[in-house]
Short mmCIF file of C-alpha atoms and ligand atoms in Angstrom, two decimals:
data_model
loop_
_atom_site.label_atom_id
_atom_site.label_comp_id
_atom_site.label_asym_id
_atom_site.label_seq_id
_atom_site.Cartn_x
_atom_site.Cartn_y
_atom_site.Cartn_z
CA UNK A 3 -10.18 -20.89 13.73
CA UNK A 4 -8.22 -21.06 10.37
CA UNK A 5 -4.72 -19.02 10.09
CA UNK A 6 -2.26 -18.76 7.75
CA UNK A 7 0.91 -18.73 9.78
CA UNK A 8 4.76 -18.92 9.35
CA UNK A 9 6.84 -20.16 11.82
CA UNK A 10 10.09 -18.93 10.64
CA UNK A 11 11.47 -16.46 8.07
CA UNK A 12 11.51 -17.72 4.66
CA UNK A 13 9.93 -17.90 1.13
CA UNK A 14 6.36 -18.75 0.10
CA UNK A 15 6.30 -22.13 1.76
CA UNK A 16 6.88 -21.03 4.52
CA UNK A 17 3.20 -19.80 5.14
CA UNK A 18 1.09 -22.98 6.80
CA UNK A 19 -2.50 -22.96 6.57
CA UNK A 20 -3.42 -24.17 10.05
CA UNK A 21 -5.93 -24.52 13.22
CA UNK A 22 -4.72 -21.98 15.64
CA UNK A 23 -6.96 -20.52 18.78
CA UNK A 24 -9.11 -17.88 18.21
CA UNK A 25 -8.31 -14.19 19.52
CA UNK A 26 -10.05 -12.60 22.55
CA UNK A 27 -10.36 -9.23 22.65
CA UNK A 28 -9.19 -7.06 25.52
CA UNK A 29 -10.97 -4.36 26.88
CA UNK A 30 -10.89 -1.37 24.16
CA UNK A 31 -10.22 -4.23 21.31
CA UNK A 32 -12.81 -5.92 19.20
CA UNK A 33 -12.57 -9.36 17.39
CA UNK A 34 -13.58 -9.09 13.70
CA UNK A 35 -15.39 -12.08 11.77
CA UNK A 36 -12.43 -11.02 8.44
CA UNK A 37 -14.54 -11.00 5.33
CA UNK A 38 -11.47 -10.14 3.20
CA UNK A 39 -7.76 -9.11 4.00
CA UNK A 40 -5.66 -7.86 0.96
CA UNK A 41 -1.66 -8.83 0.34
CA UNK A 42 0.97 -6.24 0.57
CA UNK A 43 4.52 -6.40 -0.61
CA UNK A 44 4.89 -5.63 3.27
CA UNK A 45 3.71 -9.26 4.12
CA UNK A 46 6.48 -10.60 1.98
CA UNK A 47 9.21 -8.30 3.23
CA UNK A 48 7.08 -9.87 7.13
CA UNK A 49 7.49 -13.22 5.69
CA UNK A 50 11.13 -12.63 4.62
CA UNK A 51 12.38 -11.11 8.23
CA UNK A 52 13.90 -8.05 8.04
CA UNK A 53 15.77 -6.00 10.54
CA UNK A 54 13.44 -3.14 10.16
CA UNK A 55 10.78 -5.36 11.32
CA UNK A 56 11.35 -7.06 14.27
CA UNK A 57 8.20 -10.22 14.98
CA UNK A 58 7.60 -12.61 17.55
CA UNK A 59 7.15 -15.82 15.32
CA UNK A 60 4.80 -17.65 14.72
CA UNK A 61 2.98 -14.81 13.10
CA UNK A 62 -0.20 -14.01 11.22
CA UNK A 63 0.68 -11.96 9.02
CA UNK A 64 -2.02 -9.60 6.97
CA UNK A 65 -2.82 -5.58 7.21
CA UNK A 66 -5.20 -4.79 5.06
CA UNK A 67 -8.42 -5.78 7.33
CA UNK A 68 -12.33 -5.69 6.65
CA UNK A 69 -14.76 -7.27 8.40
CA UNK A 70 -17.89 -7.75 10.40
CA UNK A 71 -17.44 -7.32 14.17
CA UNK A 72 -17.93 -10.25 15.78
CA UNK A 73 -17.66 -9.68 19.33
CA UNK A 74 -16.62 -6.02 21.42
CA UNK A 75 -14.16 -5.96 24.55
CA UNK A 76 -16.51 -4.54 28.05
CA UNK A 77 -15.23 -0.78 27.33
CA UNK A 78 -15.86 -0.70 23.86
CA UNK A 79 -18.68 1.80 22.98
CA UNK A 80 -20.12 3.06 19.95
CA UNK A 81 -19.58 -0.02 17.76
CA UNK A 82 -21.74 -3.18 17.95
CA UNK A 83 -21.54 -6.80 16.23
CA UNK A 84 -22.27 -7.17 12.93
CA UNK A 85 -20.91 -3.74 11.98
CA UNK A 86 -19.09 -3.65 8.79
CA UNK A 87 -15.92 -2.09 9.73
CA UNK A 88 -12.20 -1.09 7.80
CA UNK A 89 -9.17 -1.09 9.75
CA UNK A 90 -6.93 2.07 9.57
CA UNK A 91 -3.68 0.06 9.97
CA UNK A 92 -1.34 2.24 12.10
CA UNK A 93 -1.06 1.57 16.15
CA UNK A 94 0.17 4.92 17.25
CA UNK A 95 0.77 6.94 21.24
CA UNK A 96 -2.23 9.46 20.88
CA UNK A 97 0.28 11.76 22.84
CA UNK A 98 3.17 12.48 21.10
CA UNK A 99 4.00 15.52 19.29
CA UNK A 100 2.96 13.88 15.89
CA UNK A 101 0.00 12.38 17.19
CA UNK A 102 -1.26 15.51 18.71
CA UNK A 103 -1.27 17.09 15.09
CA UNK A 104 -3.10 14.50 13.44
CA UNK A 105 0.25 12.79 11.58
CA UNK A 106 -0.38 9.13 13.10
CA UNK A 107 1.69 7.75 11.00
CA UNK A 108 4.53 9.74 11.89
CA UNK A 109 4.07 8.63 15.68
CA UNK A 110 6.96 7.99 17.88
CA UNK A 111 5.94 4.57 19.09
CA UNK A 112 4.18 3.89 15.43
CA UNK A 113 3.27 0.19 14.86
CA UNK A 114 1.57 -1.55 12.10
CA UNK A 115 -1.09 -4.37 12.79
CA UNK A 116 -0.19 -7.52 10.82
CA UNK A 117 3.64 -6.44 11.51
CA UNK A 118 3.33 -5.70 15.45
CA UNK A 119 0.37 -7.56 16.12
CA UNK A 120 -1.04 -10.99 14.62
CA UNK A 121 -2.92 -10.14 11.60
CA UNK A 122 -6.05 -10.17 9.13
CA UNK A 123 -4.87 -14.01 7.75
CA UNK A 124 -7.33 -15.41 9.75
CA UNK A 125 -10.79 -15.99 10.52
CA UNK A 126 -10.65 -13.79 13.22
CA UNK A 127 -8.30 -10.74 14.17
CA UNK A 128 -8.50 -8.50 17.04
CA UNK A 129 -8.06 -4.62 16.92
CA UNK A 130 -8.00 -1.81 18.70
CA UNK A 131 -11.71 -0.10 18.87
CA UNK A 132 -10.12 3.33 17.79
CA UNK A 133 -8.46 2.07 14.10
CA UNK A 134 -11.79 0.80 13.29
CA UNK A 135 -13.18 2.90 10.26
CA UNK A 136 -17.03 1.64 9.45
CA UNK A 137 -16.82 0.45 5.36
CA UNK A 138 -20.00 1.90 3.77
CA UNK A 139 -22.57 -1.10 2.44
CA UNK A 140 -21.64 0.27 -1.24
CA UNK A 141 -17.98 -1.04 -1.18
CA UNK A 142 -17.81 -4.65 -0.92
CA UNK A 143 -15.13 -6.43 1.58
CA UNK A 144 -13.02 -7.75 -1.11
CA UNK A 145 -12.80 -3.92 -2.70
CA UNK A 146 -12.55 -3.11 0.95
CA UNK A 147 -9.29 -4.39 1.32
CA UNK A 148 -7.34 -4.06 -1.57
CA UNK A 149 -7.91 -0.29 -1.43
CA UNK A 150 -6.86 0.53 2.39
CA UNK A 151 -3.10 0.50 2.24
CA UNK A 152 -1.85 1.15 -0.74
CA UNK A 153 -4.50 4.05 -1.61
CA UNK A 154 -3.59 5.31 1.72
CA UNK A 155 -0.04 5.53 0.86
CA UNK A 156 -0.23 6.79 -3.24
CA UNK A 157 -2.60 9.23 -1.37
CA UNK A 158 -0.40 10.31 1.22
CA UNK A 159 2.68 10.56 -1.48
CA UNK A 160 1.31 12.10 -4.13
CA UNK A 161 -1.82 14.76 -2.60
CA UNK A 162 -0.03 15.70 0.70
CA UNK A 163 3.83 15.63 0.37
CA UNK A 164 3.93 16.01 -3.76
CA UNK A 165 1.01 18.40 -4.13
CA UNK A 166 0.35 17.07 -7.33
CA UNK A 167 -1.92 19.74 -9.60
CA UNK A 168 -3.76 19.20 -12.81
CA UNK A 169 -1.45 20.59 -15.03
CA UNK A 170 1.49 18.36 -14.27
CA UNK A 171 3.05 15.71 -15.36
CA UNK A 172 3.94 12.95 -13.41
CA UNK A 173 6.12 9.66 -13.93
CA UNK A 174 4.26 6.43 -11.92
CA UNK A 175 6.91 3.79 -11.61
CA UNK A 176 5.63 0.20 -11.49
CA UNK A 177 2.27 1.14 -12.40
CA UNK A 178 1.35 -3.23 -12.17
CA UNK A 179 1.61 -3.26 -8.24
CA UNK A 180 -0.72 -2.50 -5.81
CA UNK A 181 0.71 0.92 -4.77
CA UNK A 182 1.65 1.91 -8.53
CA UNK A 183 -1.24 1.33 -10.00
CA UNK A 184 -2.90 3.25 -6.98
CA UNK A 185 -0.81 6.15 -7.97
CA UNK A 186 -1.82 6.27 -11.45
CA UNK A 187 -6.07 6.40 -10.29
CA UNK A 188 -5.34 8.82 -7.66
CA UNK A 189 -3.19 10.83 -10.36
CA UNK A 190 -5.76 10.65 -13.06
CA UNK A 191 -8.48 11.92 -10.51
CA UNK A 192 -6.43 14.41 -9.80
CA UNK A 193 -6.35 15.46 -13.82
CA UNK A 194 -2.73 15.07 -14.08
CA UNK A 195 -0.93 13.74 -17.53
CA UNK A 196 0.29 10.42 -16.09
CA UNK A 197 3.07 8.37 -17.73
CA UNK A 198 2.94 4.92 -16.07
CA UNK A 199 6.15 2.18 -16.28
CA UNK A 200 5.39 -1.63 -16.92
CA UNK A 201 7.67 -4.45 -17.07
CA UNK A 202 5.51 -6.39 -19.35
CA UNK A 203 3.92 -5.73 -22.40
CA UNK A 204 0.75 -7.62 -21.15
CA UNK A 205 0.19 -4.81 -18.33
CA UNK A 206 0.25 -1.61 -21.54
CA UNK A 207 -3.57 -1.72 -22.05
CA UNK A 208 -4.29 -2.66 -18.38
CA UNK A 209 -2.22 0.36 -17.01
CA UNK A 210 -3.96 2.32 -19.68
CA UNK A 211 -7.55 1.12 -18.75
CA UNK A 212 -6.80 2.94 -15.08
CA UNK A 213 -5.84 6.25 -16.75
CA UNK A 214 -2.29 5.94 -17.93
CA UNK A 215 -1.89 8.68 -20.63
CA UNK A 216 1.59 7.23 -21.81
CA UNK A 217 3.19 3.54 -20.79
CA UNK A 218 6.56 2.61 -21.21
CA UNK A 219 7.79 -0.89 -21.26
CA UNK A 220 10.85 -0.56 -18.71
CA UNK A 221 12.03 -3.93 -20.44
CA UNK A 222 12.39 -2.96 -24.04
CA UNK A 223 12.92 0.64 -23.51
CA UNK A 224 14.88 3.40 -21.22
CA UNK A 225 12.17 4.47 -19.16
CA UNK A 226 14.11 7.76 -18.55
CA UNK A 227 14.99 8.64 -22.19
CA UNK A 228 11.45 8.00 -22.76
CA UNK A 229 10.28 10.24 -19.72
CA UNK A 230 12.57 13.29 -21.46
CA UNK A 231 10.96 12.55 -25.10
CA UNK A 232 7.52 12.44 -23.95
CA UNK A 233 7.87 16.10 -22.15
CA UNK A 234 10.02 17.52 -24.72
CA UNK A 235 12.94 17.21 -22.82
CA UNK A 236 11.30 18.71 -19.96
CA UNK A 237 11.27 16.24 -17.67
CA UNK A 238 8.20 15.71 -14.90
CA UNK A 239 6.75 17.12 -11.99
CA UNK A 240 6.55 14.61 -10.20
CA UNK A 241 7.88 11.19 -9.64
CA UNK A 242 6.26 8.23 -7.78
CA UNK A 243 8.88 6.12 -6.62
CA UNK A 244 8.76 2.48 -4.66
CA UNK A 245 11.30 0.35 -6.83
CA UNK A 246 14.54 1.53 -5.26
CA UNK A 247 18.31 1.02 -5.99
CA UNK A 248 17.55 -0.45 -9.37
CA UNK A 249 15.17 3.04 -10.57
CA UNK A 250 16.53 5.53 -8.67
CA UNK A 251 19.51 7.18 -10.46
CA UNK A 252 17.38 7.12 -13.47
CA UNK A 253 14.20 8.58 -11.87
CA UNK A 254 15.99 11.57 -10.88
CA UNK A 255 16.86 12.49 -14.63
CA UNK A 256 13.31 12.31 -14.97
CA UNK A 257 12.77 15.48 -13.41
CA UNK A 258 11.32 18.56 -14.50
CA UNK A 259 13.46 21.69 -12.91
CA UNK A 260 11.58 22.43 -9.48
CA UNK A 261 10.51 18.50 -9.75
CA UNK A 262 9.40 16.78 -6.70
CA UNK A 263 9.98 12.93 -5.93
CA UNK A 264 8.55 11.20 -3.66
CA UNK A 265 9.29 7.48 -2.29
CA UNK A 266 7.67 4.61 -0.31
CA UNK A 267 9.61 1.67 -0.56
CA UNK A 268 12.78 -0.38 -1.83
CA UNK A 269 11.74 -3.23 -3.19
CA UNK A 270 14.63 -3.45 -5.51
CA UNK A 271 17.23 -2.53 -2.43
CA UNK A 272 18.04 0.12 -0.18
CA UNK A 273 21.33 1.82 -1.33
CA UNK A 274 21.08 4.30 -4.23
CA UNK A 275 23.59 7.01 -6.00
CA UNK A 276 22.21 10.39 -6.26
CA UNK A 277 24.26 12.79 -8.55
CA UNK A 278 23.85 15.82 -6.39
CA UNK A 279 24.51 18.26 -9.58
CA UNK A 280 20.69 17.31 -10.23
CA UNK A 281 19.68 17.97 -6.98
CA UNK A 282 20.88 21.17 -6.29
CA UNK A 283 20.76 23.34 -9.85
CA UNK A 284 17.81 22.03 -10.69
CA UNK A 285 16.51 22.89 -7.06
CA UNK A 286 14.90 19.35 -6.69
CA UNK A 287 12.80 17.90 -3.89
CA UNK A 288 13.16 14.32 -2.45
CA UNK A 289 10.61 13.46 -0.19
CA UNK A 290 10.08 9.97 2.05
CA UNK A 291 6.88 8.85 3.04
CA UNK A 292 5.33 5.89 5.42
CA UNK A 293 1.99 5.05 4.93
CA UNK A 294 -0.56 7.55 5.84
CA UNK A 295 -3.11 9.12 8.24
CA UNK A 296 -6.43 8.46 9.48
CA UNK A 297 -7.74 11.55 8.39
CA UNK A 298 -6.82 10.64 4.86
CA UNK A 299 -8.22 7.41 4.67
CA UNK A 300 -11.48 8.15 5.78
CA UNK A 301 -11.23 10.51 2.48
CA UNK A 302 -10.28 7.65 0.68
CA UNK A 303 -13.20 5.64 1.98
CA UNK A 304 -15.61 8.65 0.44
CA UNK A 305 -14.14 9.16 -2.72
CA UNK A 306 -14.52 5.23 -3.65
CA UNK A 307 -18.13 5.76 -2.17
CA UNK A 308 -18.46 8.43 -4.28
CA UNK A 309 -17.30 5.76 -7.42
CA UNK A 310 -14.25 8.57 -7.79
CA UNK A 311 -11.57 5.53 -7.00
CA UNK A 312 -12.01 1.84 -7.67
CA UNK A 313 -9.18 -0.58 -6.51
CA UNK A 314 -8.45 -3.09 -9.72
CA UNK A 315 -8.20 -6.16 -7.98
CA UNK A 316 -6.10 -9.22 -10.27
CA UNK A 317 -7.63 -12.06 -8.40
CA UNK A 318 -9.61 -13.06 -5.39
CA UNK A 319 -8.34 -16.18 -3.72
CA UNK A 320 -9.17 -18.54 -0.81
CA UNK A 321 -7.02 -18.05 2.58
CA UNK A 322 -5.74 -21.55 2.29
CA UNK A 323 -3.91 -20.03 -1.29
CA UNK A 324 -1.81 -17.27 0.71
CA UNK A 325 1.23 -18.95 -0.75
CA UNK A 326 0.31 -19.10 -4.27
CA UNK A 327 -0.78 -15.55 -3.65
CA UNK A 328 2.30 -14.58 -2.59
CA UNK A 329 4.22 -16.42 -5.56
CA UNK A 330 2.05 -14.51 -7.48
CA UNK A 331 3.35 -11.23 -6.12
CA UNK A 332 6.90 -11.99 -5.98
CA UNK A 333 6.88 -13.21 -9.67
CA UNK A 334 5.40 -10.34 -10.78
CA UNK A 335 2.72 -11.46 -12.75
CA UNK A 336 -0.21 -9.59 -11.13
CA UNK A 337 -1.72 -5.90 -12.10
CA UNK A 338 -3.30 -4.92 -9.02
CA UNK A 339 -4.21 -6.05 -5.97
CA UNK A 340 -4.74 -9.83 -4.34
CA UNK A 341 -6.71 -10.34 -1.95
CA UNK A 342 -7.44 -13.46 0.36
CA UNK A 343 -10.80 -14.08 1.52
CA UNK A 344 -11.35 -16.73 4.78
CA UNK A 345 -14.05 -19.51 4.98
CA UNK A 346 -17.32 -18.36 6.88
ZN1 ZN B 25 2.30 9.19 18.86
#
C-alpha cells in the first residue's frame, strides 16, 4: 500500500510518500480501507520529535481516521467489512481509576493512535475494534475527519471543564486553526457572544461566517485591550486558549472576575508568566485539558448529524501532498481544517 512516512524528525520534507506493507490486524483489531484522515498540529509537533512524544521511526503519522472496514481480526464481533466507521483516537487501560469513570482520556496508560501506533496516512490502518465509532451515511469521510479531534477537544474544553452558558462571553484565540475555529461553532451553538482572534485580515469574514460576533486582528491590534473595550471593561467568561507563551499573559487580562480559562496546547511555547494578583482577587480558574472522551464524541457525531456542527474544511488534498499540507499549516495560511484523502 501507499504511506506517507518520515524516517527521522524534521520539517515538511521530511514526510516520503512511499510503498510500505500493508497492516494485518490482530485479533480484536480491524484494518480500515482510510477514505479520509485529517491533519493536526499534533502531526507536526509527531513530525518535529518532541520529548513528550516518544515514536519508533519510521512512522505513519495521522489521527484523525475514517474509513470503510476492510477486513476484521477472528475475535472481532459486531462490526463487518464495508462498515463506515470513525475512530475515537485515544488507546486507553479500561481498568484504571479514570477509565472506570468514563474519562478515557485521562487514562493512566493513555495513548494516541497516529502518535503510539502507525497511523491514518495510509491506505490502510489498523485499530483496535473498541475505538471504532460507526460515521452515519449523512457525514461524508472527508467531513468525517476534519471534525473528530479537534471538535472533540473545543468540546471537551469549552462544554465540560468551562461550562460555557448562553449568556457569556467568551474570547476564542486563533479562531483560523482547526481547534479555534472549532471553538467558535461549538460556542455559537451554545448561544454564547463569541469574540474570535485572527492573524490575518483575510480570515475577518471567514471567522465571522462560523459565528464570530466580534474579530480582532491580533496583528494590527491588542487583542486584550480590545477584549476589555468590547465588554465594557468587563472582561470574558471564558477564554479558549491553545497559542501559549506568546498569548498567555495577555489572555489572562482578558478575564471577566470569576473568569474561567481553559487550555489545550502550546504551539507558541511552553513557559508562560502568570501575574498571580489576577489569579487570586479576581478568583480566576485555569483549567488544562487533553483531548476528550468517547462519550463526547459520539455526541459530536449526532449533533453534525443533526446539521447542528459542520467542520469548515480549507482544502482537500491527495495523500501524496501531506507535505504541502503540512507547509500549509505551519505557514499559517489555512482557516480550518486539511484533510488528506488516499488513492482507492
Ligand atoms: Zn485507563
Amino acid at each position: 500500500m501507499h504511506a506517507v512516512v518520515f524516517h527521522e524528525h524534521g520539517g515538511p520534507d521530511k514526510l516520503v510518500y512511499q510503498q510500505v506493507p500493508q497492516p494485518t490486524p490482530g485479533e480484536r483489531e480491524v484494518l480500515i480501507q482510510v477514505k479520509a484522515c485529517a491533519i493536526n498540529y499534533l502531526d507536526i509537533w509527531v513530525r518535529k520529535g518532541i520529548p513528550a512524544y516518544r515514536i519508533s521511526l519510521p512512522h505513519i503519522p495521522g489521527t484523525d481516521i475514517v474509513g470503510v472496514i476492510a477486513q476484521t481480526g477472528s475475535k472481532v464481533e459486531g462490526v463487518h467489512p464495508g462498515d463506515r466507521v470513525l475512530v475515537y483516537p485515544i488507546l486507553h487501560c479500561h481498568r484504571c481509576e479514570y477509565c472506570l469513570s468514563g474519562q478515557e482520556n485521562l487514562c493512566t496508560s493513555v495513548r494516541v493512535i497516529g502518535v503510539a501506533t502507525d497511523g491514518g496516512y495510509a491506505q490502510y490502518a489498523r485499530v483496535p475494534q473498541e475505538n471504532l465509532l460507526p460515521l452515519p451515511e449523512s457525514i461524508n469521510f472527508e467531513e468525517g475527519a476534519a471534525f473528530g479531534l479537534v471538535y472533540l477537544t473545543a468540546w471537551h474544553m469549552l462544554i465540560t471543564l468551562a461550562q460555557l452558558k448562553p449568556d457569556q462571553d467568551v474570547l476564542v484565540l486563533g479562531a483560523g486553526s482547526g481547534v479555534g475555529s472549532a471553538a467558535v461553532q461549538i460556542a455559537k451553538l451554545v448561544g454564547a457572544h463569541v469574540i474570535a482572534t485572527v492573524g490575518d485580515r483575510e480570515k475577518i469574514p471567514k471567522a465571522q461566517a462560523i459565528g464570530a460576533d466580534e474579530v480582532v486582528n491580533h496583528r494590527e491590534e491588542d487583542f486584550a485591550q480590545r477584549t476589555r473595550d468590547l465588554t465594557r471593561g468587563r472582561g470574558v467568561d471564558v477564554v479558549f486558549e491553545h497559542i501559549g507563551s506568546e498569548t498567555w499573559p495577555k489572555s489572562i487580562t482578558c478575564l471577566a472576575k470569576n473568569g474561567t480559562l481553559v487550555t489545550c496546547g502550546a504551539t507558541t511555547g511552553p513557559e508562560a508568566k502568570t501575574d498571580l494578583r489576577y489569579l487570586f482577587t479576581r478568583q480566576l480558574k485555569l483549567i488544562g485539558s487533553y483531548i476528550g472522551t468517547r462519550r463526547e464524541l459520539m455526541t459530536l457525531i449526532k449533533l453534525m448529524e443533526q446539521g447542528k456542527l459542520r467542520p469548515h474544511i480549507h482544502a482537500v488534498l491527495p495523500l501524496g501532498e501531506a507535505r504541502k499540507a503540512h507547509e500549509m499549516i505551519e505557514d499559517r495560511k489555512h482557516f480550518g481544517k486539511l484533510v488528506l484523502i488516499p488513492e482507492a
